[in-house]
Amino acid sequence: MKHNPLSQKAQRTGPPPISWIMKTTLENPDIISLAAGFVDQETLPTSGVLSCCRRILEEDVRGKAALQYGTTIGHAGLRESILNLLVEEEGMSQAKNKGTPDNVVVTTGSQSFLYLVTDVLVDPGDVVIISDPSYFVYMGILEGVGADVRGVPMEDDGMSIDGVRRIVEQLRTEGKLERLKLIYVIPYSQNPSGITMSGKKRKELFGLVQETRKEAPVFVLEDCAYRELRYYGEQVAPIKLLDTENDSVIYAGTFCKPFSAGLKTGYGILPEELLGPVLHQKGNLDFGSSNFTQCIIDEAIRSGEYKRHRITVCEGYKTKLKVMLDALDEFAPAQMRWVVPQGGLYVWAAAPESIDTGREGELFNNAVSKGVMYIPGEFCFCPEPGRQKPRNWMRLSFGVESRDNLREGIRRLVEAVEETLAG
Ligand SMILES: Cc1ncc(COP(=O)(O)O)c(C=O)c1O
């Protein structure tokens, strides 16, 4: 008899859609990609990073230290700079939030932080509540750990708190409440919907979690990947700010979106209880992310380069978002609708109801043959047994393409929608 050599986890984990997206993009080099969540190519900070590298490497001792292995938790200077940024921008403080640089863990992008935290908390069958739709790469992590994923609808001002409450009650009835481990939220310009969670909902969610923690070991996993990319609207403080005991909210952040994706550096702020367990796993995984990269980012923050760059990047994205929205206004038929985001990289758009935007559907193939690609919404909806996922949504990224290509990409996409409608 032939035995399956793969672990249960490997058997549970299907191919991530992201691999298929990258492959389709590479196989069609002339395609306008509204799919990939890449950052803007033109504004990447080459000269800023070059001068940071120079300053680091010109000092022999400092340069050599940067080229040596670092610690598992990450570069001390950078961890301090991260906290300082949050103190300055969001009013976090050691007195208020009990977090110190020792609660900050630097990781290889925030993706690996999300992976580590989920791995440390979730056993097969444990419950994770996520918004529906949600960040599809995180859903891959949940599939891998065998989580029982429960989706909560998105509303105009963030995930439905009544929806979360209903799931908590349902879990209580099922006798499964103590298996509720995480509530995953993307409060700023959510991927894919672009929706920013209101301050009111952040407070309500935090309050609900405090209540629920009397019966369940649940944490909020607050993924702030797009916090820095805000072009409109009021600044709203992260949920982490409410966590004055630093015991129930896990904050995930990244430098990939606001600075350089190629440096692939992210971080998390952890409650005391989770710090050791996450570091043990990270120690086994890589015993530390790239030290040199961390030194570059720390230098960029301390020299002011990072803040200057963020202004440039946000101005660039604001213009690109406008180009995409103007093109939708100009070309899209009346039956199409979309969400106008305050920031981030995506416009979440619905084709007319009768159209299936899925990767096997007619629209996707029509769009690719016209030289434009999008993320089928089907990837982003929760895999709930027995329910039919909405079929007509698409995630359109304005991050990577030029302004001309964005307009042309929307024109082609709309043409594909109209041809698909006409059958
Ligand atoms: C919501 C969200 N979280 C986390 C990530 C991971 O980003 P990175 O690992 O590049 O920091 C992304 C990337 O697109 C994202 O959209």
JSON list of N, CA, C and O and ligand atoms in Angstrom, two decimals, residues 37 108-112 114 135 137-138 184 186 190-191 223-226 253-257 261 264-266 345-346 395, ligand 1:
[
{"chain": "A", "resi": 37, "resn": "GLY", "atom": "N", "xyz": [-1.35, 42.87, -5.75]},
{"chain": "A", "resi": 37, "resn": "GLY", "atom": "CA", "xyz": [-1.33, 43.92, -4.73]},
{"chain": "A", "resi": 37, "resn": "GLY", "atom": "C", "xyz": [0.06, 44.54, -4.62]},
{"chain": "A", "resi": 37, "resn": "GLY", "atom": "O", "xyz": [0.46, 44.96, -3.54]},
{"chain": "A", "resi": 108, "resn": "THR", "atom": "N", "xyz": [9.42, 38.84, 8.75]},
{"chain": "A", "resi": 108, "resn": "THR", "atom": "CA", "xyz": [9.66, 38.98, 7.31]},
{"chain": "A", "resi": 108, "resn": "THR", "atom": "C", "xyz": [8.34, 39.33, 6.63]},
{"chain": "A", "resi": 108, "resn": "THR", "atom": "O", "xyz": [7.64, 38.46, 6.12]},
{"chain": "A", "resi": 109, "resn": "GLY", "atom": "N", "xyz": [8.00, 40.60, 6.67]},
{"chain": "A", "resi": 109, "resn": "GLY", "atom": "CA", "xyz": [6.67, 41.03, 6.23]},
{"chain": "A", "resi": 109, "resn": "GLY", "atom": "C", "xyz": [5.65, 40.74, 7.32]},
{"chain": "A", "resi": 109, "resn": "GLY", "atom": "O", "xyz": [5.92, 39.93, 8.22]},
{"chain": "A", "resi": 110, "resn": "SER", "atom": "N", "xyz": [4.50, 41.41, 7.24]},
{"chain": "A", "resi": 110, "resn": "SER", "atom": "CA", "xyz": [3.50, 41.12, 8.28]},
{"chain": "A", "resi": 110, "resn": "SER", "atom": "C", "xyz": [2.84, 39.77, 8.03]},
{"chain": "A", "resi": 110, "resn": "SER", "atom": "O", "xyz": [2.28, 39.17, 8.93]},
{"chain": "A", "resi": 111, "resn": "GLN", "atom": "N", "xyz": [2.95, 39.28, 6.78]},
{"chain": "A", "resi": 111, "resn": "GLN", "atom": "CA", "xyz": [2.38, 37.96, 6.48]},
{"chain": "A", "resi": 111, "resn": "GLN", "atom": "C", "xyz": [2.95, 36.90, 7.42]},
{"chain": "A", "resi": 111, "resn": "GLN", "atom": "O", "xyz": [2.23, 36.06, 7.94]},
{"chain": "A", "resi": 112, "resn": "SER", "atom": "N", "xyz": [4.25, 36.94, 7.63]},
{"chain": "A", "resi": 112, "resn": "SER", "atom": "CA", "xyz": [4.83, 35.88, 8.47]},
{"chain": "A", "resi": 112, "resn": "SER", "atom": "C", "xyz": [4.45, 36.09, 9.94]},
{"chain": "A", "resi": 112, "resn": "SER", "atom": "O", "xyz": [4.34, 35.13, 10.70]},
{"chain": "A", "resi": 114, "resn": "LEU", "atom": "N", "xyz": [1.43, 37.20, 10.82]},
{"chain": "A", "resi": 114, "resn": "LEU", "atom": "CA", "xyz": [0.06, 36.64, 10.88]},
{"chain": "A", "resi": 114, "resn": "LEU", "atom": "C", "xyz": [0.13, 35.11, 10.96]},
{"chain": "A", "resi": 114, "resn": "LEU", "atom": "O", "xyz": [-0.61, 34.46, 11.70]},
{"chain": "A", "resi": 135, "resn": "TYR", "atom": "N", "xyz": [-9.12, 39.13, 3.49]},
{"chain": "A", "resi": 135, "resn": "TYR", "atom": "CA", "xyz": [-7.82, 39.01, 2.81]},
{"chain": "A", "resi": 135, "resn": "TYR", "atom": "C", "xyz": [-7.55, 37.53, 2.50]},
{"chain": "A", "resi": 135, "resn": "TYR", "atom": "O", "xyz": [-7.38, 36.73, 3.41]},
{"chain": "A", "resi": 137, "resn": "VAL", "atom": "N", "xyz": [-5.17, 35.75, 1.35]},
{"chain": "A", "resi": 137, "resn": "VAL", "atom": "CA", "xyz": [-3.93, 35.03, 1.73]},
{"chain": "A", "resi": 137, "resn": "VAL", "atom": "C", "xyz": [-4.01, 34.59, 3.20]},
{"chain": "A", "resi": 137, "resn": "VAL", "atom": "O", "xyz": [-3.52, 33.53, 3.57]},
{"chain": "A", "resi": 138, "resn": "TYR", "atom": "N", "xyz": [-4.68, 35.42, 4.02]},
{"chain": "A", "resi": 138, "resn": "TYR", "atom": "CA", "xyz": [-4.85, 34.99, 5.42]},
{"chain": "A", "resi": 138, "resn": "TYR", "atom": "C", "xyz": [-5.78, 33.77, 5.50]},
{"chain": "A", "resi": 138, "resn": "TYR", "atom": "O", "xyz": [-5.59, 32.88, 6.32]},
{"chain": "A", "resi": 184, "resn": "TYR", "atom": "N", "xyz": [-10.24, 38.25, 13.43]},
{"chain": "A", "resi": 184, "resn": "TYR", "atom": "CA", "xyz": [-9.29, 38.90, 12.52]},
{"chain": "A", "resi": 184, "resn": "TYR", "atom": "C", "xyz": [-9.95, 40.10, 11.85]},
{"chain": "A", "resi": 184, "resn": "TYR", "atom": "O", "xyz": [-10.97, 39.95, 11.19]},
{"chain": "A", "resi": 186, "resn": "ILE", "atom": "N", "xyz": [-9.23, 43.87, 9.60]},
{"chain": "A", "resi": 186, "resn": "ILE", "atom": "CA", "xyz": [-8.34, 44.77, 8.86]},
{"chain": "A", "resi": 186, "resn": "ILE", "atom": "C", "xyz": [-9.02, 46.14, 8.93]},
{"chain": "A", "resi": 186, "resn": "ILE", "atom": "O", "xyz": [-9.86, 46.47, 8.09]},
{"chain": "A", "resi": 190, "resn": "GLN", "atom": "N", "xyz": [-9.75, 48.08, 4.20]},
{"chain": "A", "resi": 190, "resn": "GLN", "atom": "CA", "xyz": [-9.67, 46.62, 4.21]},
{"chain": "A", "resi": 190, "resn": "GLN", "atom": "C", "xyz": [-9.36, 46.03, 2.83]},
{"chain": "A", "resi": 190, "resn": "GLN", "atom": "O", "xyz": [-9.84, 46.55, 1.81]},
{"chain": "A", "resi": 191, "resn": "ASN", "atom": "N", "xyz": [-8.60, 44.99, 2.82]},
{"chain": "A", "resi": 191, "resn": "ASN", "atom": "CA", "xyz": [-8.35, 44.18, 1.63]},
{"chain": "A", "resi": 191, "resn": "ASN", "atom": "C", "xyz": [-9.38, 43.06, 1.66]},
{"chain": "A", "resi": 191, "resn": "ASN", "atom": "O", "xyz": [-9.34, 42.25, 2.60]},
{"chain": "A", "resi": 223, "resn": "ASP", "atom": "N", "xyz": [-5.00, 43.67, 11.82]},
{"chain": "A", "resi": 223, "resn": "ASP", "atom": "CA", "xyz": [-4.03, 43.73, 10.72]},
{"chain": "A", "resi": 223, "resn": "ASP", "atom": "C", "xyz": [-4.09, 45.14, 10.11]},
{"chain": "A", "resi": 223, "resn": "ASP", "atom": "O", "xyz": [-5.00, 45.47, 9.36]},
{"chain": "A", "resi": 224, "resn": "CYS", "atom": "N", "xyz": [-3.06, 45.93, 10.43]},
{"chain": "A", "resi": 224, "resn": "CYS", "atom": "CA", "xyz": [-3.07, 47.34, 10.00]},
{"chain": "A", "resi": 224, "resn": "CYS", "atom": "C", "xyz": [-2.20, 47.57, 8.78]},
{"chain": "A", "resi": 224, "resn": "CYS", "atom": "O", "xyz": [-1.49, 48.59, 8.69]},
{"chain": "A", "resi": 225, "resn": "ALA", "atom": "N", "xyz": [-2.24, 46.62, 7.83]},
{"chain": "A", "resi": 225, "resn": "ALA", "atom": "CA", "xyz": [-1.37, 46.71, 6.65]},
{"chain": "A", "resi": 225, "resn": "ALA", "atom": "C", "xyz": [-1.52, 48.03, 5.90]},
{"chain": "A", "resi": 225, "resn": "ALA", "atom": "O", "xyz": [-0.57, 48.51, 5.27]},
{"chain": "A", "resi": 226, "resn": "TYR", "atom": "N", "xyz": [-2.72, 48.63, 5.94]},
{"chain": "A", "resi": 226, "resn": "TYR", "atom": "CA", "xyz": [-2.94, 49.85, 5.14]},
{"chain": "A", "resi": 226, "resn": "TYR", "atom": "C", "xyz": [-3.13, 51.10, 6.00]},
{"chain": "A", "resi": 226, "resn": "TYR", "atom": "O", "xyz": [-3.62, 52.11, 5.52]},
{"chain": "A", "resi": 253, "resn": "GLY", "atom": "N", "xyz": [1.68, 45.15, 11.71]},
{"chain": "A", "resi": 253, "resn": "GLY", "atom": "CA", "xyz": [1.99, 46.29, 10.82]},
{"chain": "A", "resi": 253, "resn": "GLY", "atom": "C", "xyz": [3.05, 45.90, 9.80]},
{"chain": "A", "resi": 253, "resn": "GLY", "atom": "O", "xyz": [3.67, 44.83, 9.90]},
{"chain": "A", "resi": 254, "resn": "THR", "atom": "N", "xyz": [3.26, 46.76, 8.83]},
{"chain": "A", "resi": 254, "resn": "THR", "atom": "CA", "xyz": [4.24, 46.43, 7.78]},
{"chain": "A", "resi": 254, "resn": "THR", "atom": "C", "xyz": [4.90, 47.69, 7.21]},
{"chain": "A", "resi": 254, "resn": "THR", "atom": "O", "xyz": [4.29, 48.76, 7.19]},
{"chain": "A", "resi": 255, "resn": "PHE", "atom": "N", "xyz": [6.13, 47.52, 6.75]},
{"chain": "A", "resi": 255, "resn": "PHE", "atom": "CA", "xyz": [6.81, 48.58, 6.00]},
{"chain": "A", "resi": 255, "resn": "PHE", "atom": "C", "xyz": [6.75, 48.31, 4.50]},
{"chain": "A", "resi": 255, "resn": "PHE", "atom": "O", "xyz": [7.27, 49.07, 3.70]},
{"chain": "A", "resi": 256, "resn": "CYS", "atom": "N", "xyz": [6.14, 47.19, 4.12]},
{"chain": "A", "resi": 256, "resn": "CYS", "atom": "CA", "xyz": [6.10, 46.82, 2.70]},
{"chain": "A", "resi": 256, "resn": "CYS", "atom": "C", "xyz": [5.24, 47.77, 1.90]},
{"chain": "A", "resi": 256, "resn": "CYS", "atom": "O", "xyz": [5.60, 48.17, 0.80]},
{"chain": "A", "resi": 257, "resn": "LYS", "atom": "N", "xyz": [4.10, 48.15, 2.44]},
{"chain": "A", "resi": 257, "resn": "LYS", "atom": "CA", "xyz": [3.18, 49.00, 1.67]},
{"chain": "A", "resi": 257, "resn": "LYS", "atom": "C", "xyz": [3.63, 50.47, 1.72]},
{"chain": "A", "resi": 257, "resn": "LYS", "atom": "O", "xyz": [3.69, 51.11, 0.69]},
{"chain": "A", "resi": 261, "resn": "ALA", "atom": "N", "xyz": [8.31, 47.14, -0.56]},
{"chain": "A", "resi": 261, "resn": "ALA", "atom": "CA", "xyz": [7.88, 45.73, -0.46]},
{"chain": "A", "resi": 261, "resn": "ALA", "atom": "C", "xyz": [9.08, 44.80, -0.57]},
{"chain": "A", "resi": 261, "resn": "ALA", "atom": "O", "xyz": [9.12, 43.73, 0.04]},
{"chain": "A", "resi": 264, "resn": "LYS", "atom": "N", "xyz": [10.63, 43.66, 2.51]},
{"chain": "A", "resi": 264, "resn": "LYS", "atom": "CA", "xyz": [9.81, 42.63, 3.15]},
{"chain": "A", "resi": 264, "resn": "LYS", "atom": "C", "xyz": [9.98, 42.59, 4.68]},
{"chain": "A", "resi": 264, "resn": "LYS", "atom": "O", "xyz": [10.41, 41.57, 5.26]},
{"chain": "A", "resi": 265, "resn": "THR", "atom": "N", "xyz": [9.68, 43.71, 5.29]},
{"chain": "A", "resi": 265, "resn": "THR", "atom": "CA", "xyz": [9.78, 43.79, 6.75]},
{"chain": "A", "resi": 265, "resn": "THR", "atom": "C", "xyz": [8.44, 44.22, 7.36]},
{"chain": "A", "resi": 265, "resn": "THR", "atom": "O", "xyz": [7.86, 45.21, 6.94]},
{"chain": "A", "resi": 266, "resn": "GLY", "atom": "N", "xyz": [7.99, 43.44, 8.31]},
{"chain": "A", "resi": 266, "resn": "GLY", "atom": "CA", "xyz": [6.76, 43.75, 9.03]},
{"chain": "A", "resi": 266, "resn": "GLY", "atom": "C", "xyz": [7.01, 43.56, 10.52]},
{"chain": "A", "resi": 266, "resn": "GLY", "atom": "O", "xyz": [8.13, 43.28, 10.94]},
{"chain": "A", "resi": 345, "resn": "LEU", "atom": "N", "xyz": [-5.09, 50.10, -1.42]},
{"chain": "A", "resi": 345, "resn": "LEU", "atom": "CA", "xyz": [-4.66, 49.86, -2.80]},
{"chain": "A", "resi": 345, "resn": "LEU", "atom": "C", "xyz": [-5.77, 49.31, -3.69]},
{"chain": "A", "resi": 345, "resn": "LEU", "atom": "O", "xyz": [-5.50, 48.98, -4.85]},
{"chain": "A", "resi": 346, "resn": "TYR", "atom": "N", "xyz": [-7.00, 49.19, -3.15]},
{"chain": "A", "resi": 346, "resn": "TYR", "atom": "CA", "xyz": [-8.01, 48.44, -3.91]},
{"chain": "A", "resi": 346, "resn": "TYR", "atom": "C", "xyz": [-9.35, 49.15, -4.02]},
{"chain": "A", "resi": 346, "resn": "TYR", "atom": "O", "xyz": [-9.79, 49.81, -3.09]},
{"chain": "A", "resi": 395, "resn": "ARG", "atom": "N", "xyz": [-11.77, 42.41, -7.18]},
{"chain": "A", "resi": 395, "resn": "ARG", "atom": "CA", "xyz": [-10.88, 43.37, -6.51]},
{"chain": "A", "resi": 395, "resn": "ARG", "atom": "C", "xyz": [-9.98, 43.99, -7.56]},
{"chain": "A", "resi": 395, "resn": "ARG", "atom": "O", "xyz": [-9.27, 43.29, -8.28]},
{"chain": "B", "resi": 1, "resn": "LIG", "atom": "C1", "xyz": [-4.37, 42.87, 4.62]},
{"chain": "B", "resi": 1, "resn": "LIG", "atom": "C2", "xyz": [-2.96, 42.44, 4.41]},
{"chain": "B", "resi": 1, "resn": "LIG", "atom": "N1", "xyz": [-2.27, 41.96, 5.45]},
{"chain": "B", "resi": 1, "resn": "LIG", "atom": "C3", "xyz": [-1.00, 41.56, 5.34]},
{"chain": "B", "resi": 1, "resn": "LIG", "atom": "C4", "xyz": [-0.35, 41.61, 4.12]},
{"chain": "B", "resi": 1, "resn": "LIG", "atom": "C5", "xyz": [1.06, 41.10, 4.05]},
{"chain": "B", "resi": 1, "resn": "LIG", "atom": "O1", "xyz": [1.95, 42.08, 3.70]},
{"chain": "B", "resi": 1, "resn": "LIG", "atom": "P1", "xyz": [3.52, 41.94, 3.87]},
{"chain": "B", "resi": 1, "resn": "LIG", "atom": "O2", "xyz": [3.84, 40.53, 4.29]},
{"chain": "B", "resi": 1, "resn": "LIG", "atom": "O3", "xyz": [4.06, 42.26, 2.53]},
{"chain": "B", "resi": 1, "resn": "LIG", "atom": "O4", "xyz": [3.88, 42.89, 4.94]},
{"chain": "B", "resi": 1, "resn": "LIG", "atom": "C6", "xyz": [-1.02, 42.10, 2.99]},
{"chain": "B", "resi": 1, "resn": "LIG", "atom": "C7", "xyz": [-0.39, 42.12, 1.67]},
{"chain": "B", "resi": 1, "resn": "LIG", "atom": "O5", "xyz": [-0.94, 42.41, 0.66]},
{"chain": "B", "resi": 1, "resn": "LIG", "atom": "C8", "xyz": [-2.37, 42.52, 3.14]},
{"chain": "B", "resi": 1, "resn": "LIG", "atom": "O6", "xyz": [-3.08, 42.97, 2.12]}
]
